Amino acid sequence: MEVTTRLTWNDENHLRKLLGNVSLSLLYKSSVHGGSIEDMVERCSRQGCTITMAYIDYNMIVAFMLGNYINLHESSTEPNDSLWFSLQKKNDTTEIETLLLNTAPKIIDEQLVCRLSKTDIFIICRDNKIYLDKMITRNLKLRFYGHRQYLECEVFRVEGIKDNLDDIKRIIKAREHRNRLLADIRDYRPYADLVSEIRILLVGPVGSGKSSFFNSVKSIFHGHVTGQAVVGSDITSITERYRIYSVKDGKNGKSLPFMLCDTMGLDGAEGAGLCMDDIPHILKGCMPDRYQFNSRKPITPEHSTFITSPSLKDRIHCVAYVLDINSIDNLYSKMLAKVKQVHKEVLNCGIAYVALLTKVDDCSEVLQDNFLNMSRSMTSQSRVMNVHKMLGIPISNILMVGNYASDLELDPMKDILILSALRQMLRAADDFLEDLPLEETGAIERALQPCI
Amino acid sequence: MAVTTRLTWLHEKILQNHFGGKRLSLLYKGSVHGFRNGVLLDRCCNQGPTLTVIYSEDHIIGAYAEESYQEGKYASIILFALQDTKISEWKLGLCTPETLFCCDVTKYNSPTNFQIDGRNRKVIMDLKTMENLGLAQNCTISIQDYEVFRCEDSLDERKIKGVIELRKSLLSALRTYEPYGSLVQQIRILLLGPIGAGKSSFFNSVRSVFQGHVTHQALVGTNTTGISEKYRTYSIRDGKDGKYLPFILCDSLGLSEKEGGLCRDDIFYILNGNIRDRYQFNPMESIKLNHHDYIDSPSLKDRIHCVAFVFDASSIQYFSSQMIVKIKRIRRELVNAGVVHVALLTHVDSMDLITKGDLIEIERCEPVRSKLEEVQRKLGFALSDISVVSNYSSEWELDPVKDVLILSALRRMLWAADDFLEDLPFEQIGNLREEIINCAQGKK
């Protein structure tokens, strides 16, 4: 007879995604290999990273993940990282709760005991019984504690992961942090409600990833990889129109409090790429959505859709210089001159600005372990220092992202970089709004009064 | 230490396919767990069918046990030798695990055809067995490593059940799908691609899924000039007498690097919604504005909302540079027109070594993955915009695994169409609302 898991294929896929697209190999099954702890340990020790899964009933699984399984011949009582989780089926969906602990599993009286600072929180007993402490029950949102009969116990090896659970811990924490960032941005309101949406201008060399950044932002809020702004691999820029993209919070959701403005790419050659004389018009808010750029001639006030009297909401509130991180050291002097020319106009208008370095290969190295700040190794590397010197941008406003052009699914680590960058842009825009001369904010207030 | 197999993807696949489409789960590895066969049997007994793979300096050989190893119990053993991409096998016959793994001290020196001696790190084999496995005479097999795998069906009952559930939820999502903002009732998806890529076949497959059995409304041919010479817009019913589904698949003349394919100007007219169903294409010239199949004031519902480029997975490597240039030029025009587009790879099951069990996790297969990267590299599509399907061709009845691929691809197209609708200029939406108001007033 074949030995197969009782885990459903659906739940297996949920677990694999939770853990970062791993593979699971069944090593032990209590109903086949014997119910004793010795039988379990005999097959599961020295297999690398494992998950021990207890099927409580048809709708509930309690499981824990160890970097290395316990061994009968080692009497180690040192606490080790473990990931605990529950899978519970509710109304055709599977809910997963996770918990990171530092426990010391060991074998006592033919029982597998997990101890947390002198308290036994989890025991696999004889006779297919399990014991759960109240703390575990509460954190995993289970419906029982104490002793309970279980249906089956299985142990899997997890492939595609290291023995220590550092990667897993990082993924779990990343997902939590990502969700907090999402909530922050959804709840964001521009300084003093001077405008309802912050306008962020994406400007940079051809192929640096401006449109990809918009697609990545939209993908995060939609929950799957999308491609509204078309990106390509052609040698000349694909973006030839000015686009003002609003981002919805999910399909049919409300608009988020920012817009991303996409431009034609900069080109080092004269008369190619974005026309430099278009920059002031874009910054002031005179450029209409979908304007077809002309590399040789800027828009004029006579253009049929030119916005002759832009208000604060039409203006650009933050500029993001989008640069391919792999090309910074090779920026031609002509391209650099153009970027500086744009920067000069931005400074004249007093607009907030950041740099956005794209196509970062290893997103997990950009941030510190708690995701709150950029890591020193990133901020001190030569490419970041180059941007800092070239454009005079504060290092805290030099942001780094990967993008989703080469991915099939969302990745919480990439999401964190993208959302953190977006949040920094919104913070910079707030600084800009707060710093506006009184006559401009006064004008807004006067414009608001007749409505009351 | 990582417990992973030494097998390459290719060798693992060859073994999987040879022994009946098995998924291999590593249970024991000599270089990690020790070359002690007693411990090996402790871990590997009662695990169902197993495959033992032995790595020597020059060879990969092994034994397949059709039943669980159990102490003292005979199991039917098949030996194999894997050389490059060829596998030879030899039925050893009945054998106890103790004998096979030299654990039975009393029988250690008894004559036997094949034994795995872990302690001494060698394989004991007689000449006849060597000959039957195609191994050179008098070669000694010293063991560098050995691994024991449990064999599970790639497509077991559990996975089939999961696939059926996934199919059910996809069907439900597509039946209840509403285009973004309800701007149109049906999304129009244009299938575009080289002749013979499987465009009409994809439409037939989609229709089959919703009909409940394999159908052939759009004629499919195998001649080199292609059969689809008319423009067709296919609405699809949900079941035999069901209501229409919220999408329409539009089929056109295939692309050709020479003169016989779809006329370039006609693509613009199709996108704009100017061409009526069943228009007979002329490869030499585009539709005339006074043609009775020309619609001179198309509305949003007549337009194409998403373009799906359809490519045969096994033909991409043979694309001529003219075809690549042509596709890229069309893509550029789609970009300028603001039309979103995705890519669809068909005939994925005809690729080397791919079996039905692989279709469940098709994007994990290395040959498919490298094919996706080839499309990305040559034609510029993002990986997230490429779907992989296996169309129905010779079957009569539906297969839930194929259905899931087809429905997933369709859902991706509808997501892309939502992006298109969301990005429409306000004046077009405004016009549509005026139309709706006029219709409402007209009905009063």
Short mmCIF file of C-alpha atoms in Angstrom, two decimals, chain B:
data_model
loop_
_atom_site.label_atom_id
_atom_site.label_comp_id
_atom_site.label_asym_id
_atom_site.label_seq_id
_atom_site.Cartn_x
_atom_site.Cartn_y
_atom_site.Cartn_z
CA MET B 1 22.93 20.25 6.82
CA ALA B 2 20.55 20.19 3.92
CA VAL B 3 19.00 16.84 3.11
CA THR B 4 18.57 17.03 -0.65
CA THR B 5 18.98 14.61 -3.51
CA ARG B 6 21.94 14.47 -5.84
CA LEU B 7 19.63 13.79 -8.77
CA THR B 8 19.38 16.52 -11.38
CA TRP B 9 15.92 17.58 -12.43
CA LEU B 10 16.39 15.66 -15.67
CA HIS B 11 17.45 12.40 -14.02
CA GLU B 12 14.72 12.66 -11.43
CA LYS B 13 12.19 13.20 -14.19
CA ILE B 14 13.42 10.22 -16.20
CA LEU B 15 13.13 7.98 -13.15
CA GLN B 16 9.72 9.38 -12.27
CA ASN B 17 8.36 8.79 -15.74
CA HIS B 18 9.93 5.36 -16.07
CA PHE B 19 8.40 3.99 -12.88
CA GLY B 20 4.90 5.19 -13.63
CA GLY B 21 4.71 8.90 -12.90
CA LYS B 22 5.89 8.83 -9.31
CA ARG B 23 6.80 11.74 -7.13
CA LEU B 24 9.94 10.99 -5.15
CA SER B 25 10.27 11.87 -1.46
CA LEU B 26 13.74 11.44 -0.03
CA LEU B 27 13.73 9.29 3.12
CA TYR B 28 17.34 8.32 3.66
CA LYS B 29 20.69 9.59 2.40
CA GLY B 30 23.91 7.70 3.07
CA SER B 31 26.17 10.75 3.23
CA VAL B 32 23.92 12.31 5.88
CA HIS B 33 22.43 9.41 7.79
CA GLY B 34 25.32 7.01 7.50
CA PHE B 35 26.05 3.95 5.40
CA ARG B 36 24.49 1.57 7.90
CA ASN B 37 21.87 -0.51 6.22
CA GLY B 38 20.19 -1.48 9.48
CA VAL B 39 19.42 2.16 10.16
CA LEU B 40 18.36 2.57 6.55
CA LEU B 41 15.78 -0.18 6.89
CA ASP B 42 14.54 1.25 10.18
CA ARG B 43 13.68 4.45 8.34
CA CYS B 44 12.53 3.02 5.06
CA CYS B 45 10.35 0.07 6.08
CA ASN B 46 6.60 0.53 5.79
CA GLN B 47 6.89 3.50 3.47
CA GLY B 48 5.05 2.10 0.47
CA PRO B 49 6.89 1.61 -2.82
CA THR B 50 10.47 2.84 -2.66
CA LEU B 51 13.27 3.64 -5.06
CA THR B 52 16.88 3.20 -4.00
CA VAL B 53 19.39 5.16 -6.07
CA ILE B 54 23.10 4.34 -5.86
CA TYR B 55 25.75 6.77 -7.07
CA SER B 56 29.15 5.43 -7.99
CA GLU B 57 31.99 7.21 -9.71
CA ASP B 58 30.71 6.39 -13.20
CA HIS B 59 27.18 5.07 -12.78
CA ILE B 60 23.75 5.66 -11.33
CA ILE B 61 22.04 2.37 -10.59
CA GLY B 62 19.36 1.30 -8.20
CA ALA B 63 16.42 -0.80 -7.19
CA TYR B 64 12.69 -0.19 -7.28
CA ALA B 65 10.55 -2.06 -4.76
CA GLU B 66 6.91 -2.29 -5.74
CA GLU B 67 5.73 -2.97 -2.20
CA SER B 68 6.76 -1.72 1.22
CA TYR B 69 9.91 -3.13 2.68
CA GLN B 70 8.93 -5.17 5.71
CA GLU B 71 11.16 -7.27 7.89
CA GLY B 72 11.53 -10.77 6.48
CA LYS B 73 8.93 -10.19 3.80
CA TYR B 74 9.63 -10.68 0.11
CA ALA B 75 9.17 -7.71 -2.22
CA SER B 76 9.32 -7.64 -5.99
CA ILE B 77 12.50 -5.81 -7.02
CA ILE B 78 13.31 -4.15 -10.35
CA LEU B 79 16.90 -3.09 -10.94
CA PHE B 80 17.81 -0.18 -13.18
CA ALA B 81 20.85 1.59 -14.58
CA LEU B 82 20.68 5.21 -15.69
CA GLN B 83 23.26 6.32 -18.25
CA ASP B 84 22.96 9.83 -19.66
CA THR B 85 19.27 9.99 -20.52
CA LYS B 86 18.72 6.28 -21.07
CA ILE B 87 17.46 3.84 -18.50
CA SER B 88 17.68 0.08 -18.64
CA GLU B 89 15.95 -2.23 -16.23
CA TRP B 90 16.08 -5.81 -15.10
CA LYS B 91 13.55 -7.68 -12.99
CA LEU B 92 15.48 -9.12 -10.09
CA GLY B 93 12.44 -10.91 -8.70
CA LEU B 94 11.46 -11.52 -5.11
CA CYS B 95 13.87 -10.51 -2.42
CA THR B 96 13.75 -9.65 1.27
CA PRO B 97 15.08 -6.23 2.30
CA GLU B 98 17.59 -7.91 4.61
CA THR B 99 19.07 -9.81 1.70
CA LEU B 100 19.05 -6.84 -0.66
CA PHE B 101 20.82 -4.63 1.86
CA CYS B 102 23.18 -7.30 3.32
CA CYS B 103 21.58 -7.18 6.74
CA ASP B 104 21.08 -10.93 7.04
CA VAL B 105 24.37 -12.18 8.45
CA THR B 106 23.56 -15.85 7.96
CA LYS B 107 23.03 -15.34 4.25
CA TYR B 108 25.89 -12.94 3.65
CA ASN B 109 27.90 -15.35 1.57
CA SER B 110 25.04 -17.09 -0.16
CA PRO B 111 24.96 -16.73 -3.94
CA THR B 112 22.85 -13.75 -4.97
CA ASN B 113 22.40 -11.64 -8.07
CA PHE B 114 22.48 -8.20 -6.50
CA GLN B 115 23.23 -6.80 -3.05
CA ILE B 116 23.91 -3.37 -1.60
CA ASP B 117 26.70 -3.54 0.97
CA GLY B 118 26.59 -0.26 2.87
CA ARG B 119 29.28 -1.12 5.38
CA ASN B 120 31.83 -1.86 2.69
CA ARG B 121 30.43 0.78 0.33
CA LYS B 122 30.03 -1.51 -2.65
CA VAL B 123 27.41 -3.17 -4.81
CA ILE B 124 27.67 -6.93 -5.23
CA MET B 125 26.47 -8.02 -8.64
CA ASP B 126 26.94 -11.13 -10.76
CA LEU B 127 27.92 -11.02 -14.41
CA LYS B 128 24.49 -11.84 -15.72
CA THR B 129 22.90 -8.94 -13.89
CA MET B 130 25.62 -6.61 -15.11
CA GLU B 131 25.01 -7.74 -18.63
CA ASN B 132 21.25 -7.29 -18.35
CA LEU B 133 21.69 -3.74 -17.08
CA GLY B 134 24.00 -2.88 -19.95
CA LEU B 135 26.99 -2.34 -17.71
CA ALA B 136 30.53 -3.12 -18.79
CA GLN B 137 31.86 -6.48 -17.66
CA ASN B 138 34.14 -6.64 -14.67
CA CYS B 139 33.40 -3.12 -13.54
CA THR B 140 33.27 -2.65 -9.82
CA ILE B 141 30.53 -0.48 -8.35
CA SER B 142 31.75 1.38 -5.30
CA ILE B 143 29.15 3.46 -3.52
CA GLN B 144 29.79 7.18 -3.24
CA ASP B 145 26.30 7.81 -1.91
CA TYR B 146 22.93 6.18 -1.89
CA GLU B 147 19.44 7.60 -1.42
CA VAL B 148 16.11 5.95 -0.73
CA PHE B 149 12.91 7.62 -1.89
CA ARG B 150 9.29 6.93 -1.20
CA CYS B 151 7.30 6.80 -4.45
CA GLU B 152 3.93 8.50 -4.56
CA ASP B 153 1.70 8.98 -7.58
CA SER B 154 2.20 12.44 -9.05
CA LEU B 155 -1.53 12.65 -9.61
CA ASP B 156 -2.94 10.85 -6.61
CA GLU B 157 -6.52 10.94 -5.41
CA ARG B 158 -5.74 13.76 -2.99
CA LYS B 159 -4.37 16.06 -5.67
CA ILE B 160 -7.15 15.24 -8.12
CA LYS B 161 -9.62 16.23 -5.44
CA GLY B 162 -7.78 19.49 -4.88
CA VAL B 163 -7.67 20.20 -8.61
CA ILE B 164 -11.40 19.55 -8.91
CA GLU B 165 -12.06 22.01 -6.09
CA LEU B 166 -9.82 24.60 -7.73
CA ARG B 167 -11.59 24.08 -11.04
CA LYS B 168 -14.92 24.59 -9.34
CA SER B 169 -13.86 27.87 -7.74
CA LEU B 170 -12.36 29.14 -11.00
CA LEU B 171 -15.55 28.31 -12.89
CA SER B 172 -17.57 30.16 -10.30
CA ALA B 173 -15.27 33.19 -10.43
CA LEU B 174 -15.55 33.37 -14.21
CA ARG B 175 -19.31 32.90 -14.29
CA THR B 176 -19.84 35.70 -11.80
CA TYR B 177 -17.12 37.98 -13.17
CA GLU B 178 -18.19 41.57 -13.78
CA PRO B 179 -16.05 43.86 -15.90
CA TYR B 180 -14.51 46.82 -14.09
CA GLY B 181 -17.16 49.43 -13.30
CA SER B 182 -19.68 47.45 -15.38
CA LEU B 183 -18.53 49.58 -18.31
CA VAL B 184 -19.30 46.73 -20.71
CA GLN B 185 -21.25 43.52 -20.34
CA GLN B 186 -18.72 41.32 -22.08
CA ILE B 187 -14.96 41.57 -22.33
CA ARG B 188 -13.63 41.14 -25.85
CA ILE B 189 -10.40 39.16 -26.02
CA LEU B 190 -8.55 39.05 -29.32
CA LEU B 191 -6.48 35.94 -29.99
CA LEU B 192 -3.47 36.89 -32.10
CA GLY B 193 -0.52 34.79 -33.11
CA PRO B 194 1.33 32.84 -35.77
CA ILE B 195 -0.55 30.38 -37.93
CA GLY B 196 -0.93 27.04 -36.18
CA ALA B 197 -0.22 28.35 -32.70
CA GLY B 198 -3.52 27.09 -31.33
CA LYS B 199 -5.78 30.14 -31.29
CA SER B 200 -8.93 28.42 -32.49
CA SER B 201 -7.98 25.40 -30.46
CA PHE B 202 -7.87 27.56 -27.33
CA PHE B 203 -11.34 28.90 -28.06
CA ASN B 204 -12.62 25.36 -28.51
CA SER B 205 -11.00 24.37 -25.24
CA VAL B 206 -12.62 27.25 -23.37
CA ARG B 207 -16.00 26.41 -24.84
CA SER B 208 -15.49 22.75 -23.96
CA VAL B 209 -14.89 23.58 -20.32
CA PHE B 210 -18.20 25.40 -20.05
CA GLN B 211 -20.08 22.85 -22.15
CA GLY B 212 -18.90 19.97 -20.01
CA HIS B 213 -17.43 17.95 -22.86
CA VAL B 214 -15.01 18.50 -25.74
CA THR B 215 -16.52 20.52 -28.59
CA HIS B 216 -15.35 21.89 -31.93
CA GLN B 217 -17.24 25.00 -32.91
CA ALA B 218 -14.21 26.72 -34.48
CA LEU B 219 -12.63 24.55 -37.14
CA VAL B 220 -9.05 23.59 -36.43
CA GLY B 221 -6.70 22.46 -39.14
CA THR B 222 -3.18 21.26 -39.49
CA ASN B 223 -2.39 22.66 -42.92
CA THR B 224 0.31 25.26 -43.10
CA THR B 225 -1.85 28.05 -44.45
CA GLY B 226 -4.25 27.93 -41.53
CA ILE B 227 -7.98 27.48 -41.63
CA SER B 228 -9.14 30.62 -39.82
CA GLU B 229 -9.61 33.14 -42.60
CA LYS B 230 -12.68 34.86 -41.26
CA TYR B 231 -12.93 37.18 -38.32
CA ARG B 232 -15.00 35.46 -35.66
CA THR B 233 -16.36 36.79 -32.39
CA TYR B 234 -17.45 33.86 -30.26
CA SER B 235 -19.83 34.31 -27.36
CA ILE B 236 -19.85 31.29 -25.09
CA ARG B 237 -22.84 29.89 -23.27
CA ASP B 238 -22.61 28.58 -19.76
CA GLY B 239 -23.71 25.05 -20.49
CA LYS B 240 -25.79 23.86 -23.39
CA ASP B 241 -28.71 26.26 -22.95
CA GLY B 242 -27.17 28.58 -20.40
CA LYS B 243 -26.80 32.32 -20.50
CA TYR B 244 -23.85 33.96 -22.20
CA LEU B 245 -20.62 34.31 -20.26
CA PRO B 246 -19.11 37.76 -19.62
CA PHE B 247 -16.40 37.45 -22.28
CA ILE B 248 -16.11 37.02 -26.03
CA LEU B 249 -13.16 35.41 -27.76
CA CYS B 250 -12.24 36.95 -31.10
CA ASP B 251 -10.36 34.86 -33.60
CA SER B 252 -8.53 36.21 -36.62
CA LEU B 253 -6.21 35.27 -39.43
CA GLY B 254 -2.84 34.02 -38.23
CA LEU B 255 0.32 36.08 -38.41
CA SER B 256 2.86 35.23 -41.05
CA GLU B 257 6.32 36.58 -41.76
CA LYS B 258 5.51 36.38 -45.45
CA GLU B 259 2.55 37.80 -47.32
CA GLY B 260 -0.14 35.33 -46.31
CA GLY B 261 -0.95 36.51 -42.81
CA LEU B 262 -3.13 39.11 -41.17
CA CYS B 263 -2.91 42.53 -42.78
CA ARG B 264 -1.37 45.10 -40.48
CA ASP B 265 -4.04 47.76 -40.92
CA ASP B 266 -6.74 45.20 -40.19
CA ILE B 267 -5.31 44.80 -36.70
CA PHE B 268 -6.07 48.44 -36.00
CA TYR B 269 -9.63 48.05 -37.26
CA ILE B 270 -10.13 44.93 -35.16
CA LEU B 271 -8.86 46.67 -32.04
CA ASN B 272 -11.10 49.65 -32.67
CA GLY B 273 -14.16 47.46 -33.11
CA ASN B 274 -14.75 48.30 -36.77
CA ILE B 275 -14.92 44.74 -38.08
CA ARG B 276 -18.08 42.69 -37.92
CA ASP B 277 -18.25 39.01 -37.09
CA ARG B 278 -17.50 36.70 -40.05
CA TYR B 279 -15.67 39.28 -42.14
CA GLN B 280 -13.59 37.46 -44.75
CA PHE B 281 -9.99 38.65 -44.46
CA ASN B 282 -7.92 39.53 -47.48
CA PRO B 283 -4.21 39.18 -46.68
CA MET B 284 -3.37 41.66 -49.42
CA GLU B 285 -5.45 44.61 -48.29
CA SER B 286 -7.34 45.81 -45.28
CA ILE B 287 -11.10 46.18 -45.00
CA LYS B 288 -12.65 48.96 -47.06
CA LEU B 289 -14.64 51.61 -45.29
CA ASN B 290 -17.67 50.97 -47.47
CA HIS B 291 -17.63 47.22 -46.87
CA HIS B 292 -20.89 45.94 -45.39
CA ASP B 293 -18.92 44.33 -42.55
CA TYR B 294 -17.35 47.66 -41.58
CA ILE B 295 -18.78 49.31 -38.45
CA ASP B 296 -18.08 53.01 -38.70
CA SER B 297 -19.03 54.14 -35.19
CA PRO B 298 -18.02 51.40 -32.80
CA SER B 299 -18.73 51.83 -29.11
CA LEU B 300 -16.73 50.58 -26.14
CA LYS B 301 -18.45 47.22 -26.21
CA ASP B 302 -17.29 46.63 -29.80
CA ARG B 303 -13.67 47.29 -28.97
CA ILE B 304 -11.03 44.77 -28.07
CA HIS B 305 -10.35 45.03 -24.34
CA CYS B 306 -7.47 42.56 -24.15
CA VAL B 307 -5.19 40.92 -26.70
CA ALA B 308 -3.82 37.44 -26.07
CA PHE B 309 -0.81 36.49 -28.15
CA VAL B 310 -0.94 32.74 -28.69
CA PHE B 311 2.30 30.85 -29.25
CA ASP B 312 3.01 27.15 -29.61
CA ALA B 313 5.50 26.38 -26.85
CA SER B 314 7.56 24.11 -29.08
CA SER B 315 7.73 26.60 -31.98
CA ILE B 316 9.11 29.66 -30.24
CA GLN B 317 12.71 28.62 -30.68
CA TYR B 318 12.16 28.48 -34.44
CA PHE B 319 10.67 31.97 -34.79
CA SER B 320 12.33 33.81 -37.64
CA SER B 321 13.68 37.27 -37.02
CA GLN B 322 10.93 38.64 -39.27
CA MET B 323 8.25 37.05 -37.07
CA ILE B 324 9.89 38.45 -33.94
CA VAL B 325 10.07 41.92 -35.48
CA LYS B 326 6.45 41.65 -36.55
CA ILE B 327 5.25 40.67 -33.09
CA LYS B 328 7.25 43.45 -31.48
CA ARG B 329 5.84 45.98 -33.91
CA ILE B 330 2.31 44.86 -33.13
CA ARG B 331 3.06 45.09 -29.42
CA ARG B 332 4.25 48.64 -29.86
CA GLU B 333 1.05 49.56 -31.65
CA LEU B 334 -0.97 47.96 -28.88
CA VAL B 335 0.93 50.07 -26.38
CA ASN B 336 0.18 53.22 -28.34
CA ALA B 337 -3.48 52.27 -28.54
CA GLY B 338 -3.52 51.64 -24.79
CA VAL B 339 -4.60 48.02 -25.21
CA VAL B 340 -3.30 45.55 -22.64
CA HIS B 341 -1.99 42.23 -23.82
CA VAL B 342 -0.81 38.92 -22.43
CA ALA B 343 0.90 35.86 -23.86
CA LEU B 344 -0.42 32.32 -23.95
CA LEU B 345 1.81 29.28 -24.46
CA THR B 346 -0.02 26.30 -25.90
CA HIS B 347 0.85 22.64 -26.41
CA VAL B 348 2.89 22.63 -23.24
CA ASP B 349 2.23 18.92 -22.77
CA SER B 350 4.04 18.13 -26.00
CA MET B 351 7.31 19.31 -24.49
CA ASP B 352 9.95 16.74 -23.69
CA LEU B 353 9.35 14.69 -20.52
CA ILE B 354 6.22 16.63 -19.53
CA THR B 355 3.44 14.36 -18.28
CA LYS B 356 -0.05 15.07 -17.04
CA GLY B 357 1.17 15.00 -13.45
CA ASP B 358 3.39 17.98 -14.23
CA LEU B 359 0.52 20.12 -15.45
CA ILE B 360 -0.61 20.65 -11.86
CA GLU B 361 2.53 22.60 -11.01
CA ILE B 362 3.52 23.49 -14.51
CA GLU B 363 5.52 26.58 -13.64
CA ARG B 364 7.83 24.54 -11.46
CA CYS B 365 9.04 22.41 -14.37
CA GLU B 366 12.44 23.49 -15.57
CA PRO B 367 11.75 23.08 -19.32
CA VAL B 368 8.59 25.17 -19.01
CA ARG B 369 10.36 27.74 -16.89
CA SER B 370 13.11 28.17 -19.45
CA LYS B 371 10.48 28.44 -22.19
CA LEU B 372 8.80 31.27 -20.28
CA GLU B 373 12.14 33.01 -19.97
CA GLU B 374 12.69 32.57 -23.70
CA VAL B 375 9.39 34.35 -24.41
CA GLN B 376 10.42 37.09 -22.02
CA ARG B 377 13.82 37.46 -23.63
CA LYS B 378 12.77 37.31 -27.28
CA LEU B 379 9.42 39.07 -27.23
CA GLY B 380 9.57 41.24 -24.11
CA PHE B 381 6.61 39.88 -22.14
CA ALA B 382 6.80 39.99 -18.36
CA LEU B 383 6.75 36.55 -16.76
CA SER B 384 3.59 37.49 -14.91
CA ASP B 385 1.86 38.11 -18.24
CA ILE B 386 2.52 34.64 -19.66
CA SER B 387 0.07 31.78 -19.15
CA VAL B 388 0.64 28.14 -20.01
CA VAL B 389 -2.11 25.83 -21.27
CA SER B 390 -2.71 22.49 -22.87
CA ASN B 391 -5.60 22.67 -25.33
CA TYR B 392 -8.00 19.83 -25.95
CA SER B 393 -7.26 18.10 -29.24
CA SER B 394 -7.80 14.35 -29.33
CA GLU B 395 -9.90 13.91 -26.19
CA TRP B 396 -13.65 13.40 -25.90
CA GLU B 397 -14.07 14.09 -22.20
CA LEU B 398 -12.78 16.88 -19.97
CA ASP B 399 -9.76 16.64 -17.71
CA PRO B 400 -9.83 18.83 -14.57
CA VAL B 401 -6.07 19.41 -14.76
CA LYS B 402 -6.32 20.91 -18.24
CA ASP B 403 -9.43 22.83 -17.22
CA VAL B 404 -7.56 24.54 -14.41
CA LEU B 405 -4.84 25.73 -16.79
CA ILE B 406 -7.38 27.00 -19.32
CA LEU B 407 -9.51 28.77 -16.72
CA SER B 408 -6.47 30.31 -15.02
CA ALA B 409 -5.28 31.71 -18.33
CA LEU B 410 -8.73 33.12 -19.01
CA ARG B 411 -8.87 34.74 -15.59
CA ARG B 412 -5.52 36.39 -16.24
CA MET B 413 -6.90 37.87 -19.45
CA LEU B 414 -9.92 39.25 -17.62
CA TRP B 415 -7.66 40.80 -14.98
CA ALA B 416 -5.72 42.46 -17.78
CA ALA B 417 -8.93 43.72 -19.36
CA ASP B 418 -9.91 45.27 -16.03
CA ASP B 419 -6.61 47.14 -16.13
CA PHE B 420 -7.52 48.39 -19.58
CA LEU B 421 -10.99 49.55 -18.55
CA GLU B 422 -9.66 51.22 -15.43
CA ASP B 423 -7.21 53.17 -17.55
CA LEU B 424 -9.73 54.51 -20.07
CA PRO B 425 -9.83 58.28 -20.50
CA PHE B 426 -12.72 59.89 -18.66
CA GLU B 427 -14.38 61.23 -21.81
CA GLN B 428 -14.86 57.72 -23.16
CA ILE B 429 -16.48 56.59 -19.93
CA GLY B 430 -18.61 59.73 -19.93
CA ASN B 431 -19.79 58.99 -23.45
CA LEU B 432 -20.71 55.50 -22.39
CA ARG B 433 -22.72 56.80 -19.48
CA GLU B 434 -24.56 59.13 -21.82
CA GLU B 435 -25.36 56.15 -23.99
CA ILE B 436 -26.71 54.30 -20.99
CA ILE B 437 -28.83 57.28 -20.00
CA ASN B 438 -30.13 57.63 -23.54
CA CYS B 439 -31.03 53.97 -23.62
CA ALA B 440 -32.84 54.28 -20.32
CA GLN B 441 -34.73 57.32 -21.54
CA GLY B 442 -35.51 55.63 -24.81
CA LYS B 443 -37.14 52.76 -22.99
CA LYS B 444 -39.46 55.00 -20.97
#
